[in-house]
PDB file of C-alpha atoms in Angstrom:
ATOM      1  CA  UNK P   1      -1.183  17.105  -3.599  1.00 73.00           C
ATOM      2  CA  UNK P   2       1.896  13.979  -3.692  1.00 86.00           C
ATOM      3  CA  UNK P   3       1.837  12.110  -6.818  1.00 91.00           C
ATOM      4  CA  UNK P   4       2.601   7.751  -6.114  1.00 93.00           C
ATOM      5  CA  UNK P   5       4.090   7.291  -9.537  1.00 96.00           C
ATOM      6  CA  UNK P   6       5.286   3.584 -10.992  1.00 96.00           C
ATOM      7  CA  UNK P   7       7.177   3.023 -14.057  1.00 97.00           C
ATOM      8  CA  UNK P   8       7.957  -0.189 -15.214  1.00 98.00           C
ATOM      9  CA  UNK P   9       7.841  -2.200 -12.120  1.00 97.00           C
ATOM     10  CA  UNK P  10       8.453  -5.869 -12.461  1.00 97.00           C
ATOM     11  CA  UNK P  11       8.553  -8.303  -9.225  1.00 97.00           C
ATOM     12  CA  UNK P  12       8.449 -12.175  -8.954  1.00 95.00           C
ATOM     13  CA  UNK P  13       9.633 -13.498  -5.645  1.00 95.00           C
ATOM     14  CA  UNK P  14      13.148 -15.282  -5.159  1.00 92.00           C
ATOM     15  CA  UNK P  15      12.876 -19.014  -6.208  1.00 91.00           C
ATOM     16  CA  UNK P  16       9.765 -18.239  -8.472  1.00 90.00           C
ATOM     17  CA  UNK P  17       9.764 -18.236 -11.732  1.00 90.00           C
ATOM     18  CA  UNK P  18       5.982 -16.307 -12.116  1.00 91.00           C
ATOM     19  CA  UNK P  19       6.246 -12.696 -12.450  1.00 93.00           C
ATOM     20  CA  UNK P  20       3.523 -10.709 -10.048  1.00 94.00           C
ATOM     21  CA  UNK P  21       4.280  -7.565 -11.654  1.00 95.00           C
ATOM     22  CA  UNK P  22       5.656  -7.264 -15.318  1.00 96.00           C
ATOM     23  CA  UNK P  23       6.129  -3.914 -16.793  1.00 97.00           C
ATOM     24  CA  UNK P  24       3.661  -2.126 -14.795  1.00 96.00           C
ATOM     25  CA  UNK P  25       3.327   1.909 -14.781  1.00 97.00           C
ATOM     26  CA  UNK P  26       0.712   4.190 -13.471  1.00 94.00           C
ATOM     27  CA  UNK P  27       0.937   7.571 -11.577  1.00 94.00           C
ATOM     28  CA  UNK P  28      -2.005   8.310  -8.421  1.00 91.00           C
ATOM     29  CA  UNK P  29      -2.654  12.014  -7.165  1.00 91.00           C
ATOM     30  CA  UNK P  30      -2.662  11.083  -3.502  1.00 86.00           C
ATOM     31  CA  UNK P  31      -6.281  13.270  -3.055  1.00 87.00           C
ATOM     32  CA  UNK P  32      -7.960  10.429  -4.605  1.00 87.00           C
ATOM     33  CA  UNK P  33      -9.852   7.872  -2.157  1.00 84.00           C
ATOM     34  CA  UNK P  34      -8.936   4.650  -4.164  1.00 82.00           C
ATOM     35  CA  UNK P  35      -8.347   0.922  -3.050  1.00 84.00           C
ATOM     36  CA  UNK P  36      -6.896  -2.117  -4.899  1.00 84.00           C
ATOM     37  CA  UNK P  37      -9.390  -5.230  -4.673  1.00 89.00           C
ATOM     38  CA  UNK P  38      -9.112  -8.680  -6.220  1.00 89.00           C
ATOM     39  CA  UNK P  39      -9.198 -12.123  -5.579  1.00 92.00           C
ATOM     40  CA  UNK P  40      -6.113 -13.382  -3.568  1.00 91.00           C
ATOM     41  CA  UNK P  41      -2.827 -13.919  -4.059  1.00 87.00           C
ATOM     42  CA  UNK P  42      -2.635 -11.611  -7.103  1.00 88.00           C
ATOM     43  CA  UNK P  43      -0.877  -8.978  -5.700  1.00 91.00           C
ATOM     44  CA  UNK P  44      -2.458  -6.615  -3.388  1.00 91.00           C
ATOM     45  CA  UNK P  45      -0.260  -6.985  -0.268  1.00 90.00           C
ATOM     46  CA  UNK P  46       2.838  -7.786  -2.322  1.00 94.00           C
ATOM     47  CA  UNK P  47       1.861  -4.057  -3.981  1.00 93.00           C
ATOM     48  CA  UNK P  48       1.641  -2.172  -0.878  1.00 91.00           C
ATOM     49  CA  UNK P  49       5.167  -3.858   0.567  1.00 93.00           C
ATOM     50  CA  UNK P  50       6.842  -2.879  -2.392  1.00 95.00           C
ATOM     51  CA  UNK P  51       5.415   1.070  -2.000  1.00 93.00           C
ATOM     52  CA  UNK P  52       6.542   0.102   1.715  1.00 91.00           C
ATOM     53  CA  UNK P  53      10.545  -0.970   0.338  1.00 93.00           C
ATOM     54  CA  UNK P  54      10.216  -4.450   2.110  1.00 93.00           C
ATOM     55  CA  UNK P  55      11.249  -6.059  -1.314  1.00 95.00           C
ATOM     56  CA  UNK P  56      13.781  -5.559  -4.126  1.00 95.00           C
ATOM     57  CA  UNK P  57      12.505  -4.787  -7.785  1.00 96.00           C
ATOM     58  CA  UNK P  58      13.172  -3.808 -11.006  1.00 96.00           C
ATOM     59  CA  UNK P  59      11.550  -0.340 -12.325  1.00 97.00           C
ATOM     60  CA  UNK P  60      10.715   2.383 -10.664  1.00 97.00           C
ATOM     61  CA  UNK P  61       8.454   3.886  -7.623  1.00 96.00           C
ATOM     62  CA  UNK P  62       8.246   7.470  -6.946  1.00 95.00           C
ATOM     63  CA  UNK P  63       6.117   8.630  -3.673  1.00 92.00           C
ATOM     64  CA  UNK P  64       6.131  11.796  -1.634  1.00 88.00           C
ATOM     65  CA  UNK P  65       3.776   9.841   0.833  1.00 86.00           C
ATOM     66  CA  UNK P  66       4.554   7.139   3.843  1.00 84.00           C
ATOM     67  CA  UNK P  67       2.529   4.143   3.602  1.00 84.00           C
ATOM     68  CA  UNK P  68       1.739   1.775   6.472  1.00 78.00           C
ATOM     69  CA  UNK P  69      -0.041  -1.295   6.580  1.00 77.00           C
ATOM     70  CA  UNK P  70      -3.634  -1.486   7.937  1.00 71.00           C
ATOM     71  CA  UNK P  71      -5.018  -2.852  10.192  1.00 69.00           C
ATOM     72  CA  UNK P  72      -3.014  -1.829  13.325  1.00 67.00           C
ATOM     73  CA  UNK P  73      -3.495  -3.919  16.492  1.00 71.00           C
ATOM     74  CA  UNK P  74      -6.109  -2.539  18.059  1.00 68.00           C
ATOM     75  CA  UNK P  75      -6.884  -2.715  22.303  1.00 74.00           C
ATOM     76  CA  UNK P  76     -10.384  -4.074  22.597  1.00 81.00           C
ATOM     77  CA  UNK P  77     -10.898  -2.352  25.538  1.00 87.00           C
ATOM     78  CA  UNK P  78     -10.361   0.961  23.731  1.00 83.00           C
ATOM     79  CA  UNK P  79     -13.914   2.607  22.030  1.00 86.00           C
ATOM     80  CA  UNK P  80     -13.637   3.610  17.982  1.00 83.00           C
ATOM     81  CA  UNK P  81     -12.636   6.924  18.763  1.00 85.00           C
ATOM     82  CA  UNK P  82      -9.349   6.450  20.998  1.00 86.00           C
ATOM     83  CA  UNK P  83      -8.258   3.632  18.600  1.00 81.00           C
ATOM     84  CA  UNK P  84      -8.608   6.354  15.260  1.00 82.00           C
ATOM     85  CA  UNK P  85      -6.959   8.937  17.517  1.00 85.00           C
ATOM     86  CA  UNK P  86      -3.703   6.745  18.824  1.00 82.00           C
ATOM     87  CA  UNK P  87      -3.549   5.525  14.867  1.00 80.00           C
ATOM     88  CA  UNK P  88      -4.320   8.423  13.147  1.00 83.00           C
ATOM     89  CA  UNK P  89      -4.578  12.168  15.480  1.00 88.00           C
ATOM     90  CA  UNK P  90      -4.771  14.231  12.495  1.00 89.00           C
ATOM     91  CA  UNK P  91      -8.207  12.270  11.448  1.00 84.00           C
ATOM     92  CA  UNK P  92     -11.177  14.577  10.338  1.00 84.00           C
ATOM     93  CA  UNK P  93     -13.801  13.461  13.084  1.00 80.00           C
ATOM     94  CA  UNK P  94     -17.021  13.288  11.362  1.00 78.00           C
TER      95      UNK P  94
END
């Protein structure tokens, strides 16, 4: 299994003197089913577009993994199971 490993990761967004991130580390084995969760705006989606490199940051993120942002547009004409196979074809159906 990938490791997702941050090390002192500090963000605050251009103009803004509020850090979102100060100093944060933490490493993830990628075989664990985990989600972030919280009230909003502290974080969450800023998180995942940093593990994404939309924004510049001090520290460090290491990730063997590609991360993409959920959810994907999704046909309404299309049933549950074509969606999950255009998104995802290597999906365990169960």
């Amino acid at each position: 299994m990938a490791q997702i490993q941050v090390s002192d990761l500090t963000f605050s967004y251009e103009g803004d003197w509020r850090e979102i991130f100060s100093g944060v580390s933490f490493r993830i084995d990628t075989a664990w089913k985990l989600g972030f969760c919280g009230r909003n705006g502290r974080g969450k989606t800023t998180f995942l577009n940093l593990l994404m490199g939309k924004y510049e940051y001090s520290g460090a993120i290491w990730a063997d993994v590609k991360f993409e942002y959920f959810p994907f547009s999704v046909n309404l004409s299309q049933n549950t199971h074509e969606t999950l196979q255009k998104i995802a074809p290597e999906a365990e159906l169960w």
